[in-house]
Amino acid sequence: MDRMTLSIDGQIVAAEKGVTVLEAALENGIYVPNLCYHSDLKPVGVCRLCIVEIKGRGLAPACMTPAEEGMVVKTETSDIRNIRRTAAELLILNHHADCLSCTKNTKCRLQEVANYLGIDEKRLKRLRTPQRNLAIDSSNPFFDRDMNRCILCGICIRTCDNINGAGAIDFVFRGYNTTVGTFQDKPLLESNCESCGECLVRCPVGALSPKTSQVPAREVKTVCPYCGCGCSIYLGVRGDKVVSSRGDAEGPANHGRLCVKGRFGIEFVNHAERLTSPLIRKDGQFVKASWDEALNLVATKLAGYKGDQFAAVSSAKCTNEDNYVFQKFARALMGTNNIDHCARL
Amino acid sequence: MSFEAARQQATKEWKELQSGAVPLVYIGTATCGRSAGALRLLDAVRAELDKRKAAAQIVEVGCLGMCYAEPLVTVRKPNGTAVCYGNVTKDRAAEFVENCIVGDKPPADLVLGSIGEKSVPGVPDLFSIPALRPQVRRILRNCGSIDATNMNHYLAHGGYTGFARALQAGREKVIAELRDSGLRGRGGAGFPTWRKWQFCIDAKGDRKYIICNADEGDPGAFMNRSLLEGDPHVVLEGLLIAGFTIGASEGYIYCRAEYPLALERLRTAFGQMEKYGLLGDNILDSGFSFHVKIKEGAGAFVCGEETALIASIEGKRGMPRPRPPFPAVSGLWGKPTVINNVETLASVALILQNGAAWYAQAGTEKSRGTKTFALAGKVKCTGLIEVPFGIKLRDVVYGIGGGILNDKEFKAVQTGGPSGGCLPAAWLESPVDYESLAAAGSIVGSGGMVVMDEDNCMVDVARYFLDFTQKESCGECVPCRLGTKQMLDILKDITAGKGRPGDIELLLELAEGIKRGSLCGLGQTAPNPVLTTVKYFRSEYEAHIHEKKCPARVCKPLIHYRILTDKCKGCGLCLKNCPATAITGENKKIHVVDQSKCVKCGVCLEKCPRKFSAVECVPGAALQ
Amino acid sequence: MQDRVSAILSRFKSEESSLIPILQEVQAEFSYLPVDAMRRIARFLRVPESRVFGVASFYAQFRFTPMGKNRVMACRGTACHVRGAPRILEEISKFLGVQEGETTPDMKYTLETVACIGCCALAPCVMVNKEVHAKLTPATAKEVFAE
């Protein structure tokens, strides 16, 4: 792999070729305040917090500047501090500061920036506080959208466009009235949003927050039970209940991504009506049975059928290997090609 | 027909027109003429000529620049004399036809001056009158004297010889010519034009584009509109030269939809160019092919910024992106692209027609050539002007502008639109060029020049500009989106009497953060109107904040109206006209303003007869 | 309506750069951007509907409600401002009984403000449909509605 070296705040650091100055800094453990950057997305350079000084060039947004061999970068000067302070103070002033009831509390990137810069209440008081109270969009069954907390970094828009491909949201209106909106600025539920929640997991602040959120006591790595894609997920567990689900960034099939079912559809695990043991109908009533009993019954009955008298229907929730064995069973043993599957969403 | 033959034909036609046997009547029907009633005048003159069965040839021309005297008409007689008349309103059409077209008794109040070599007794030479004498008309030389819809008129005035020369000389010679001319971009920043082109030539790309930026968005500026309406071909010639030189086969003209007449003129011009083989494939058998498309702006000031303009052509929201990469390297659809202002391209055509040495005669060492300005506001003679760089501001305001309206006190001149600043009287002796205006905290900008007098409140002016930039901010980057709004909120408070001690320092601090932190030129220059007004008119801010007074009597919450007891004659005019029924008083008795009801519309002051002058507007809110 | 939209679309290539010109023509046809037309445009250009709305709501030219029969544009340019444009707008707004951006209930007039008409030398001015009325005063402002 091609490497290069550059100087950041007097430290000589190594970085992979092709990365930006911001990435080079972050990889080397040098924090540069940033909000609109996300490692999965193309940078846009709009929050103006990652501005750094590059020798011979002056100020430049680190997220948009390709790192070059021998580059000399300063991440802190009084000039840079002033720019960042102005931007951060304005963002905080325009952000509903109800941090304790926010699901992003302690994980909020705006808090991270504020902590780093040290925000002075007295300075904020000199400014005019906007009297704006935007309605919360709670139409989506899984997450809420509170534009009073939005910092317009555009990460959700880029995610919806480039990662999901739905393009349900975009910047709408202009200037101070700019917001993230759907077609005609209608509630999310009336748009073509697929509720995959990819935006939710990338939102740096609490503008997008899940309707229910419990921090798990531990996490278990497993494969999503829904379809044959084989997305690798971490299920969060509290006691004996599943309380959360997140994509596994290392998962070869999904690289951390999930669809609406894998992310929000795991409630069935704890559902009271979920079947947890086989049932056999006796006198018109379903009666609990053991697996041996059930399989014996099925095997006995199937022995009476052959060829096209038989049809096999399997489930998308089974793994590919299970489905393979099942069709083999139908063709080789039962002698039929009558095979079907429910994955036709 | 070859280009040379077409040129000769056009020259012949023009000479015939000038030496016709009937009077030749040029009526200025550009937008400014039309808003002063030029089309109504045109109809009235035609009708009057018909009625008299008098023969005359009417030619519709663009704007001569003396907008204050619109509608403008020039009459050339068969004997070769030509006189320009101003303020020729429709009501005077009959008299005008009688005395100026058919007869020879020009009314003194309409005469502006004579044009051409033949003098007319008792009529001054037009170009020696104060409003025109300091001007050097190069870019505007055809505006107001040729029919913009007739390409032959342009050809007869050396049109497209610059392009023909470029084709022969080759791109390197063109670049050298531009370098020697010293031409700098007229869009605002003043970047050397040749260098921008050279960057694009050097950039790798299978396709290259040239874009003409005609999105003249600065409020208070209309130079590009006038030029496109009065002489569209000079801009298109520049565009052709640019396309040829940088190796672009496709060009765009991005023009505001608010300029319907300019758009119409451009479309007409394209048709004519195609007819003459100046547009399309293998132009003039040179192997160079070029196609042009018009893109109508949809109402976004920020699209004057290069990268936002490109986004807009691509069909996106007009949001700028950080530079580098510069458009010359990666522009429209990621291809190397040059974006030049209307006036820059017109200058390119002139340089190629007349040579770099000719061009560099005018102007100063670092700011060569001439520049058009839209002179507006509180001067007597408003209009479109063209001056050599280096002219003193005073010569513009008091010479060309004729001084302040109603002989009031000059307060400031605003240059550069929302990105520029307000300069006080002390700067009147300063020359107009890129460096001097920058030193004063303003910019040349695209060329808006708005003069303000003692009745203009500089805090209100700053609030006005911030209101503008705040509305026009694209909303993308944080400092501009939230910063301009914050500055506006503070300025609104100050003009409403709610300013707080420390607000001036706060404004300055925010201004610095916004200037340094914003992504594009809009945000980086948005604080300029505030910075310059604080710098030069700080006492006005202080009066608003500490004394709660508006010294210029503009900010309504900080003024009040009162009726002077020793002057009121009780005529009742103010009472009758007051929309808020805030005035009480009986006939022949002194009237009184009820301050709790007064909406401060000023109607009472307007209506009080001059001879009484009993109503007064006083800085500071009324004591309840 | 579908026919009128189809006729406009047939004149354009299905590429993103056609979006703004199409929106301009649709608005010229209907005086505003009907919702169904915007959906059609999105399908025609194969772009998300949200993007069509995002672009349309960015530019001041586009409207989402029908316009009155006459369009009144009060200039808020610098030259107009320093020569008393705010008072002109006030008078017109009072005369029509609507605020900036609104249409009179009888659908006769829509009042808008525009950044600059470019008639700065004849300030203050107001544009009614395609005609510019110049050098107005609060007293003569109403005259723009004559004829």
mmCIF file of N, CA and C in Angstrom, chain B residues 31-32 35 40 67-68 219-222 225 256-259 295-300 302-303 312-319 333 376-379 382-383 405 450 456 460 463-465 468 471-472 474 556 601 603 606, chain C residues 13 15-21 24 51 53-55 57-62 73 76-79 81-84 87 90-91 94 100 113-122 127 130-135 138-139 147:
data_model
loop_
_atom_site.group_PDB
_atom_site.id
_atom_site.type_symbol
_atom_site.label_atom_id
_atom_site.label_comp_id
_atom_site.label_asym_id
_atom_site.label_seq_id
_atom_site.Cartn_x
_atom_site.Cartn_y
_atom_site.Cartn_z
ATOM 1 N N THR B 31 -35.029 48.537 -21.823
ATOM 2 C CA THR B 31 -35.939 48.465 -20.681
ATOM 3 C C THR B 31 -36.117 49.806 -19.982
ATOM 4 N N CYS B 32 -35.004 50.556 -19.824
ATOM 5 C CA CYS B 32 -35.128 51.823 -19.094
ATOM 6 C C CYS B 32 -35.965 52.817 -19.896
ATOM 7 N N SER B 35 -39.581 51.805 -19.585
ATOM 8 C CA SER B 35 -40.243 52.123 -18.319
ATOM 9 C C SER B 35 -40.527 53.613 -18.224
ATOM 10 N N ARG B 40 -44.802 53.898 -25.844
ATOM 11 C CA ARG B 40 -45.978 54.759 -26.056
ATOM 12 C C ARG B 40 -45.594 55.950 -26.929
ATOM 13 N N CYS B 67 -30.146 57.666 -18.435
ATOM 14 C CA CYS B 67 -31.462 57.183 -18.052
ATOM 15 C C CYS B 67 -32.315 58.266 -17.408
ATOM 16 N N TYR B 68 -31.647 59.221 -16.757
ATOM 17 C CA TYR B 68 -32.398 60.282 -16.071
ATOM 18 C C TYR B 68 -33.250 61.084 -17.049
ATOM 19 N N PRO B 219 -28.255 44.094 -6.539
ATOM 20 C CA PRO B 219 -29.277 45.134 -6.608
ATOM 21 C C PRO B 219 -28.570 46.468 -6.827
ATOM 22 N N GLY B 220 -29.057 47.250 -7.743
ATOM 23 C CA GLY B 220 -28.415 48.531 -8.020
ATOM 24 C C GLY B 220 -27.452 48.454 -9.186
ATOM 25 N N ALA B 221 -27.505 47.367 -9.951
ATOM 26 C CA ALA B 221 -26.602 47.229 -11.092
ATOM 27 C C ALA B 221 -27.393 46.796 -12.308
ATOM 28 N N PHE B 222 -27.142 47.440 -13.445
ATOM 29 C CA PHE B 222 -27.878 47.062 -14.652
ATOM 30 C C PHE B 222 -27.034 47.228 -15.910
ATOM 31 N N ARG B 225 -27.410 44.270 -18.380
ATOM 32 C CA ARG B 225 -28.704 44.294 -19.048
ATOM 33 C C ARG B 225 -28.680 45.285 -20.204
ATOM 34 N N ARG B 256 -30.382 36.160 -16.350
ATOM 35 C CA ARG B 256 -31.540 36.258 -15.441
ATOM 36 C C ARG B 256 -32.857 36.239 -16.219
ATOM 37 N N ALA B 257 -33.826 35.541 -15.671
ATOM 38 C CA ALA B 257 -35.155 35.528 -16.283
ATOM 39 C C ALA B 257 -35.831 36.895 -16.133
ATOM 40 N N GLU B 258 -35.326 37.708 -15.202
ATOM 41 C CA GLU B 258 -35.903 39.038 -14.990
ATOM 42 C C GLU B 258 -35.545 40.004 -16.125
ATOM 43 N N TYR B 259 -34.728 39.541 -17.068
ATOM 44 C CA TYR B 259 -34.314 40.380 -18.190
ATOM 45 C C TYR B 259 -34.925 39.858 -19.493
ATOM 46 N N LYS B 295 -29.314 29.639 -20.765
ATOM 47 C CA LYS B 295 -29.944 29.111 -19.560
ATOM 48 C C LYS B 295 -30.520 30.292 -18.812
ATOM 49 N N GLU B 296 -31.799 30.215 -18.547
ATOM 50 C CA GLU B 296 -32.416 31.321 -17.814
ATOM 51 C C GLU B 296 -32.289 31.078 -16.323
ATOM 52 N N GLY B 297 -31.756 32.049 -15.622
ATOM 53 C CA GLY B 297 -31.667 31.960 -14.173
ATOM 54 C C GLY B 297 -33.071 31.919 -13.599
ATOM 55 N N ALA B 298 -33.196 31.295 -12.436
ATOM 56 C CA ALA B 298 -34.544 31.133 -11.883
ATOM 57 C C ALA B 298 -34.720 31.919 -10.591
ATOM 58 N N GLY B 299 -33.884 32.945 -10.426
ATOM 59 C CA GLY B 299 -34.074 33.787 -9.253
ATOM 60 C C GLY B 299 -33.281 33.323 -8.052
ATOM 61 N N ALA B 300 -31.960 33.381 -8.159
ATOM 62 C CA ALA B 300 -31.103 33.088 -7.019
ATOM 63 C C ALA B 300 -29.813 33.885 -7.203
ATOM 64 N N VAL B 302 -27.174 33.899 -5.529
ATOM 65 C CA VAL B 302 -25.949 33.131 -5.295
ATOM 66 C C VAL B 302 -25.447 32.474 -6.588
ATOM 67 N N CYS B 303 -26.323 32.326 -7.585
ATOM 68 C CA CYS B 303 -25.911 31.709 -8.849
ATOM 69 C C CYS B 303 -24.966 32.600 -9.647
ATOM 70 N N SER B 312 -26.388 25.146 -11.093
ATOM 71 C CA SER B 312 -27.685 25.530 -11.623
ATOM 72 C C SER B 312 -27.843 25.061 -13.079
ATOM 73 N N ILE B 313 -26.807 25.205 -13.881
ATOM 74 C CA ILE B 313 -26.881 24.721 -15.273
ATOM 75 C C ILE B 313 -27.055 23.201 -15.291
ATOM 76 N N GLU B 314 -26.435 22.542 -14.317
ATOM 77 C CA GLU B 314 -26.540 21.082 -14.262
ATOM 78 C C GLU B 314 -27.912 20.627 -13.758
ATOM 79 N N GLY B 315 -28.746 21.595 -13.379
ATOM 80 C CA GLY B 315 -30.101 21.249 -12.938
ATOM 81 C C GLY B 315 -30.235 21.014 -11.451
ATOM 82 N N LYS B 316 -29.276 21.550 -10.703
ATOM 83 C CA LYS B 316 -29.306 21.328 -9.258
ATOM 84 C C LYS B 316 -29.642 22.606 -8.509
ATOM 85 N N ARG B 317 -29.787 22.469 -7.197
ATOM 86 C CA ARG B 317 -29.907 23.647 -6.352
ATOM 87 C C ARG B 317 -28.619 24.448 -6.506
ATOM 88 N N GLY B 318 -28.745 25.765 -6.574
ATOM 89 C CA GLY B 318 -27.567 26.596 -6.805
ATOM 90 C C GLY B 318 -26.705 26.732 -5.568
ATOM 91 N N MET B 319 -26.098 25.637 -5.163
ATOM 92 C CA MET B 319 -25.269 25.685 -3.963
ATOM 93 C C MET B 319 -23.802 25.572 -4.355
ATOM 94 N N TRP B 333 -20.052 19.743 -15.484
ATOM 95 C CA TRP B 333 -19.961 18.281 -15.628
ATOM 96 C C TRP B 333 -18.534 17.780 -15.440
ATOM 97 N N ALA B 376 -26.678 55.282 -9.719
ATOM 98 C CA ALA B 376 -28.076 55.415 -9.296
ATOM 99 C C ALA B 376 -28.124 56.002 -7.900
ATOM 100 N N GLY B 377 -29.299 56.138 -7.374
ATOM 101 C CA GLY B 377 -29.454 56.704 -6.040
ATOM 102 C C GLY B 377 -29.706 58.185 -6.118
ATOM 103 N N LYS B 378 -29.137 58.915 -5.151
ATOM 104 C CA LYS B 378 -29.490 60.319 -4.975
ATOM 105 C C LYS B 378 -28.619 61.286 -5.780
ATOM 106 N N VAL B 379 -28.375 60.977 -7.046
ATOM 107 C CA VAL B 379 -27.696 61.959 -7.895
ATOM 108 C C VAL B 379 -28.689 62.483 -8.923
ATOM 109 N N THR B 382 -28.832 60.096 -13.176
ATOM 110 C CA THR B 382 -28.599 58.669 -13.008
ATOM 111 C C THR B 382 -28.438 58.039 -14.386
ATOM 112 N N GLY B 383 -27.798 56.901 -14.416
ATOM 113 C CA GLY B 383 -27.690 56.238 -15.709
ATOM 114 C C GLY B 383 -26.549 55.257 -15.785
ATOM 115 N N LEU B 405 -29.166 65.140 -5.625
ATOM 116 C CA LEU B 405 -30.556 65.514 -5.895
ATOM 117 C C LEU B 405 -31.017 66.570 -4.893
ATOM 118 N N VAL B 450 -24.300 53.309 -5.980
ATOM 119 C CA VAL B 450 -25.514 53.944 -5.489
ATOM 120 C C VAL B 450 -25.126 55.070 -4.527
ATOM 121 N N ASN B 456 -30.391 59.434 4.097
ATOM 122 C CA ASN B 456 -30.255 57.980 4.184
ATOM 123 C C ASN B 456 -29.558 57.599 5.481
ATOM 124 N N ASP B 460 -29.638 51.676 8.562
ATOM 125 C CA ASP B 460 -30.723 51.113 7.752
ATOM 126 C C ASP B 460 -30.169 50.510 6.459
ATOM 127 N N ARG B 463 -28.615 47.269 7.333
ATOM 128 C CA ARG B 463 -29.690 46.315 7.586
ATOM 129 C C ARG B 463 -30.286 45.837 6.257
ATOM 130 N N TYR B 464 -30.458 46.798 5.333
ATOM 131 C CA TYR B 464 -31.000 46.456 4.009
ATOM 132 C C TYR B 464 -30.139 45.402 3.314
ATOM 133 N N PHE B 465 -28.814 45.618 3.320
ATOM 134 C CA PHE B 465 -27.945 44.670 2.619
ATOM 135 C C PHE B 465 -27.907 43.304 3.305
ATOM 136 N N PHE B 468 -30.828 41.423 2.456
ATOM 137 C CA PHE B 468 -30.673 40.869 1.108
ATOM 138 C C PHE B 468 -29.817 39.597 1.130
ATOM 139 N N LYS B 471 -31.452 36.679 2.801
ATOM 140 C CA LYS B 471 -32.490 36.041 1.970
ATOM 141 C C LYS B 471 -31.864 35.251 0.833
ATOM 142 N N GLU B 472 -30.721 35.711 0.338
ATOM 143 C CA GLU B 472 -30.125 35.084 -0.837
ATOM 144 C C GLU B 472 -29.074 34.032 -0.489
ATOM 145 N N CYS B 474 -27.492 30.640 0.268
ATOM 146 C CA CYS B 474 -28.036 29.363 -0.202
ATOM 147 C C CYS B 474 -28.391 28.471 0.972
ATOM 148 N N LYS B 556 -38.244 54.141 11.752
ATOM 149 C CA LYS B 556 -39.506 54.611 12.329
ATOM 150 C C LYS B 556 -39.578 54.589 13.860
ATOM 151 N N CYS B 601 -46.010 57.425 9.031
ATOM 152 C CA CYS B 601 -45.964 57.250 7.575
ATOM 153 C C CYS B 601 -45.433 58.507 6.892
ATOM 154 N N VAL B 603 -47.117 61.132 5.935
ATOM 155 C CA VAL B 603 -48.054 61.777 5.012
ATOM 156 C C VAL B 603 -48.313 63.233 5.433
ATOM 157 N N GLU B 606 -45.628 65.381 4.144
ATOM 158 C CA GLU B 606 -45.759 65.552 2.693
ATOM 159 C C GLU B 606 -46.879 66.524 2.356
ATOM 160 N N LYS C 13 -34.781 16.606 -23.473
ATOM 161 C CA LYS C 13 -34.099 15.335 -23.282
ATOM 162 C C LYS C 13 -34.257 14.935 -21.826
ATOM 163 N N GLU C 15 -32.586 14.362 -19.194
ATOM 164 C CA GLU C 15 -31.328 14.490 -18.453
ATOM 165 C C GLU C 15 -31.503 15.562 -17.395
ATOM 166 N N GLU C 16 -30.726 15.441 -16.323
ATOM 167 C CA GLU C 16 -30.972 16.268 -15.151
ATOM 168 C C GLU C 16 -30.884 17.760 -15.465
ATOM 169 N N SER C 17 -30.031 18.125 -16.431
ATOM 170 C CA SER C 17 -29.872 19.544 -16.717
ATOM 171 C C SER C 17 -31.128 20.149 -17.332
ATOM 172 N N SER C 18 -32.087 19.321 -17.732
ATOM 173 C CA SER C 18 -33.340 19.849 -18.275
ATOM 174 C C SER C 18 -34.295 20.283 -17.165
ATOM 175 N N LEU C 19 -33.989 19.904 -15.911
ATOM 176 C CA LEU C 19 -34.961 20.118 -14.827
ATOM 177 C C LEU C 19 -35.438 21.565 -14.717
ATOM 178 N N ILE C 20 -34.496 22.501 -14.613
ATOM 179 C CA ILE C 20 -34.913 23.891 -14.392
ATOM 180 C C ILE C 20 -35.670 24.449 -15.612
ATOM 181 N N PRO C 21 -35.155 24.257 -16.842
ATOM 182 C CA PRO C 21 -35.952 24.718 -17.991
ATOM 183 C C PRO C 21 -37.353 24.094 -18.048
ATOM 184 N N GLN C 24 -39.496 25.805 -15.577
ATOM 185 C CA GLN C 24 -39.831 27.150 -16.058
ATOM 186 C C GLN C 24 -40.979 27.092 -17.065
ATOM 187 N N ARG C 51 -35.933 15.620 -5.069
ATOM 188 C CA ARG C 51 -34.961 16.511 -5.702
ATOM 189 C C ARG C 51 -35.670 17.579 -6.536
ATOM 190 N N PHE C 53 -38.541 18.821 -5.902
ATOM 191 C CA PHE C 53 -39.060 19.812 -4.967
ATOM 192 C C PHE C 53 -37.924 20.641 -4.363
ATOM 193 N N GLY C 54 -36.806 19.981 -4.087
ATOM 194 C CA GLY C 54 -35.657 20.693 -3.526
ATOM 195 C C GLY C 54 -35.189 21.799 -4.455
ATOM 196 N N VAL C 55 -35.117 21.498 -5.734
ATOM 197 C CA VAL C 55 -34.681 22.497 -6.723
ATOM 198 C C VAL C 55 -35.740 23.591 -6.867
ATOM 199 N N SER C 57 -37.969 24.597 -4.794
ATOM 200 C CA SER C 57 -38.130 25.457 -3.620
ATOM 201 C C SER C 57 -36.890 26.315 -3.370
ATOM 202 N N PHE C 58 -35.796 26.016 -4.078
ATOM 203 C CA PHE C 58 -34.573 26.812 -3.908
ATOM 204 C C PHE C 58 -34.677 28.141 -4.654
ATOM 205 N N TYR C 59 -35.233 28.089 -5.845
ATOM 206 C CA TYR C 59 -35.244 29.273 -6.711
ATOM 207 C C TYR C 59 -36.494 30.111 -6.494
ATOM 208 N N ALA C 60 -36.270 31.418 -6.380
ATOM 209 C CA ALA C 60 -37.360 32.342 -6.044
ATOM 210 C C ALA C 60 -38.441 32.375 -7.119
ATOM 211 N N GLN C 61 -38.074 32.005 -8.350
ATOM 212 C CA GLN C 61 -39.023 32.103 -9.453
ATOM 213 C C GLN C 61 -40.220 31.164 -9.301
ATOM 214 N N PHE C 62 -40.006 30.021 -8.646
ATOM 215 C CA PHE C 62 -41.051 28.996 -8.672
ATOM 216 C C PHE C 62 -42.069 29.146 -7.549
ATOM 217 N N MET C 73 -44.606 43.110 -9.295
ATOM 218 C CA MET C 73 -43.308 42.897 -8.666
ATOM 219 C C MET C 73 -42.723 44.217 -8.194
ATOM 220 N N ARG C 76 -36.963 45.673 -4.794
ATOM 221 C CA ARG C 76 -36.323 46.009 -3.521
ATOM 222 C C ARG C 76 -34.815 46.189 -3.720
ATOM 223 N N GLY C 77 -34.438 46.663 -4.914
ATOM 224 C CA GLY C 77 -33.028 46.937 -5.183
ATOM 225 C C GLY C 77 -32.505 48.104 -4.355
ATOM 226 N N THR C 78 -31.181 48.251 -4.357
ATOM 227 C CA THR C 78 -30.562 49.283 -3.517
ATOM 228 C C THR C 78 -31.020 50.687 -3.901
ATOM 229 N N ALA C 79 -30.984 50.964 -5.207
ATOM 230 C CA ALA C 79 -31.335 52.297 -5.650
ATOM 231 C C ALA C 79 -32.790 52.601 -5.297
ATOM 232 N N HIS C 81 -34.415 51.202 -2.840
ATOM 233 C CA HIS C 81 -34.501 51.301 -1.380
ATOM 234 C C HIS C 81 -34.153 52.706 -0.893
ATOM 235 N N VAL C 82 -33.020 53.235 -1.406
ATOM 236 C CA VAL C 82 -32.610 54.549 -0.898
ATOM 237 C C VAL C 82 -33.517 55.659 -1.444
ATOM 238 N N ARG C 83 -34.303 55.336 -2.451
ATOM 239 C CA ARG C 83 -35.230 56.338 -2.964
ATOM 240 C C ARG C 83 -36.672 56.058 -2.530
ATOM 241 N N GLY C 84 -36.801 55.276 -1.476
ATOM 242 C CA GLY C 84 -38.113 55.165 -0.841
ATOM 243 C C GLY C 84 -38.973 53.979 -1.236
ATOM 244 N N ARG C 87 -41.743 52.463 1.248
ATOM 245 C CA ARG C 87 -43.034 53.158 1.350
ATOM 246 C C ARG C 87 -43.934 52.810 0.155
ATOM 247 N N GLU C 90 -45.425 49.474 0.813
ATOM 248 C CA GLU C 90 -46.457 49.652 1.843
ATOM 249 C C GLU C 90 -47.776 50.110 1.202
ATOM 250 N N GLU C 91 -47.669 51.116 0.342
ATOM 251 C CA GLU C 91 -48.864 51.673 -0.311
ATOM 252 C C GLU C 91 -49.551 50.624 -1.179
ATOM 253 N N LYS C 94 -51.189 48.016 0.881
ATOM 254 C CA LYS C 94 -52.411 48.544 1.488
ATOM 255 C C LYS C 94 -53.529 48.587 0.439
ATOM 256 N N GLU C 100 -46.730 40.781 0.763
ATOM 257 C CA GLU C 100 -45.776 40.242 -0.194
ATOM 258 C C GLU C 100 -45.930 38.716 -0.305
ATOM 259 N N THR C 113 -42.024 40.623 -4.336
ATOM 260 C CA THR C 113 -40.909 41.560 -4.399
ATOM 261 C C THR C 113 -39.803 40.882 -5.205
ATOM 262 N N VAL C 114 -38.977 41.698 -5.837
ATOM 263 C CA VAL C 114 -37.915 41.147 -6.659
ATOM 264 C C VAL C 114 -36.616 41.846 -6.275
ATOM 265 N N ALA C 115 -35.525 41.083 -6.303
ATOM 266 C CA ALA C 115 -34.244 41.601 -5.824
ATOM 267 C C ALA C 115 -33.847 42.883 -6.547
ATOM 268 N N CYS C 116 -34.009 42.932 -7.848
ATOM 269 C CA CYS C 116 -33.706 44.139 -8.605
ATOM 270 C C CYS C 116 -34.209 43.964 -10.026
ATOM 271 N N ILE C 117 -34.957 44.920 -10.504
ATOM 272 C CA ILE C 117 -35.460 44.838 -11.882
ATOM 273 C C ILE C 117 -34.378 45.311 -12.840
ATOM 274 N N GLY C 118 -33.475 46.119 -12.330
ATOM 275 C CA GLY C 118 -32.414 46.655 -13.179
ATOM 276 C C GLY C 118 -32.773 47.995 -13.787
ATOM 277 N N CYS C 119 -33.752 48.672 -13.217
ATOM 278 C CA CYS C 119 -34.116 50.010 -13.691
ATOM 279 C C CYS C 119 -33.703 51.037 -12.651
ATOM 280 N N CYS C 120 -32.517 50.815 -12.091
ATOM 281 C CA CYS C 120 -32.064 51.555 -10.926
ATOM 282 C C CYS C 120 -32.030 53.058 -11.163
ATOM 283 N N ALA C 121 -31.788 53.450 -12.415
ATOM 284 C CA ALA C 121 -31.659 54.866 -12.686
ATOM 285 C C ALA C 121 -33.011 55.572 -12.614
ATOM 286 N N LEU C 122 -34.081 54.789 -12.641
ATOM 287 C CA LEU C 122 -35.412 55.377 -12.631
ATOM 288 C C LEU C 122 -36.163 54.974 -11.364
ATOM 289 N N MET C 127 -42.869 46.527 -11.317
ATOM 290 C CA MET C 127 -43.157 45.912 -12.607
ATOM 291 C C MET C 127 -44.519 45.232 -12.514
ATOM 292 N N LYS C 130 -45.323 42.697 -17.725
ATOM 293 C CA LYS C 130 -44.019 42.972 -18.336
ATOM 294 C C LYS C 130 -43.686 44.458 -18.371
ATOM 295 N N GLU C 131 -44.584 45.271 -17.799
ATOM 296 C CA GLU C 131 -44.370 46.708 -17.897
ATOM 297 C C GLU C 131 -43.761 47.276 -16.604
ATOM 298 N N VAL C 132 -42.712 48.091 -16.788
ATOM 299 C CA VAL C 132 -42.067 48.700 -15.632
ATOM 300 C C VAL C 132 -42.639 50.102 -15.410
ATOM 301 N N HIS C 133 -43.036 50.374 -14.187
ATOM 302 C CA HIS C 133 -43.487 51.721 -13.828
ATOM 303 C C HIS C 133 -42.403 52.353 -12.982
ATOM 304 N N ALA C 134 -41.913 53.510 -13.428
ATOM 305 C CA ALA C 134 -40.727 54.081 -12.811
ATOM 306 C C ALA C 134 -41.025 55.374 -12.058
ATOM 307 N N LYS C 135 -40.023 55.795 -11.286
ATOM 308 C CA LYS C 135 -40.062 57.067 -10.550
ATOM 309 C C LYS C 135 -41.368 57.236 -9.776
ATOM 310 N N PRO C 138 -45.158 57.603 -3.081
ATOM 311 C CA PRO C 138 -46.285 56.971 -2.376
ATOM 312 C C PRO C 138 -47.620 57.430 -2.960
ATOM 313 N N ALA C 139 -47.687 58.674 -3.407
ATOM 314 C CA ALA C 139 -48.940 59.196 -3.947
ATOM 315 C C ALA C 139 -49.275 58.598 -5.317
ATOM 316 N N GLU C 147 -55.633 51.473 -16.050
ATOM 317 C CA GLU C 147 -55.856 50.805 -17.354
ATOM 318 C C GLU C 147 -56.670 49.539 -17.201
#
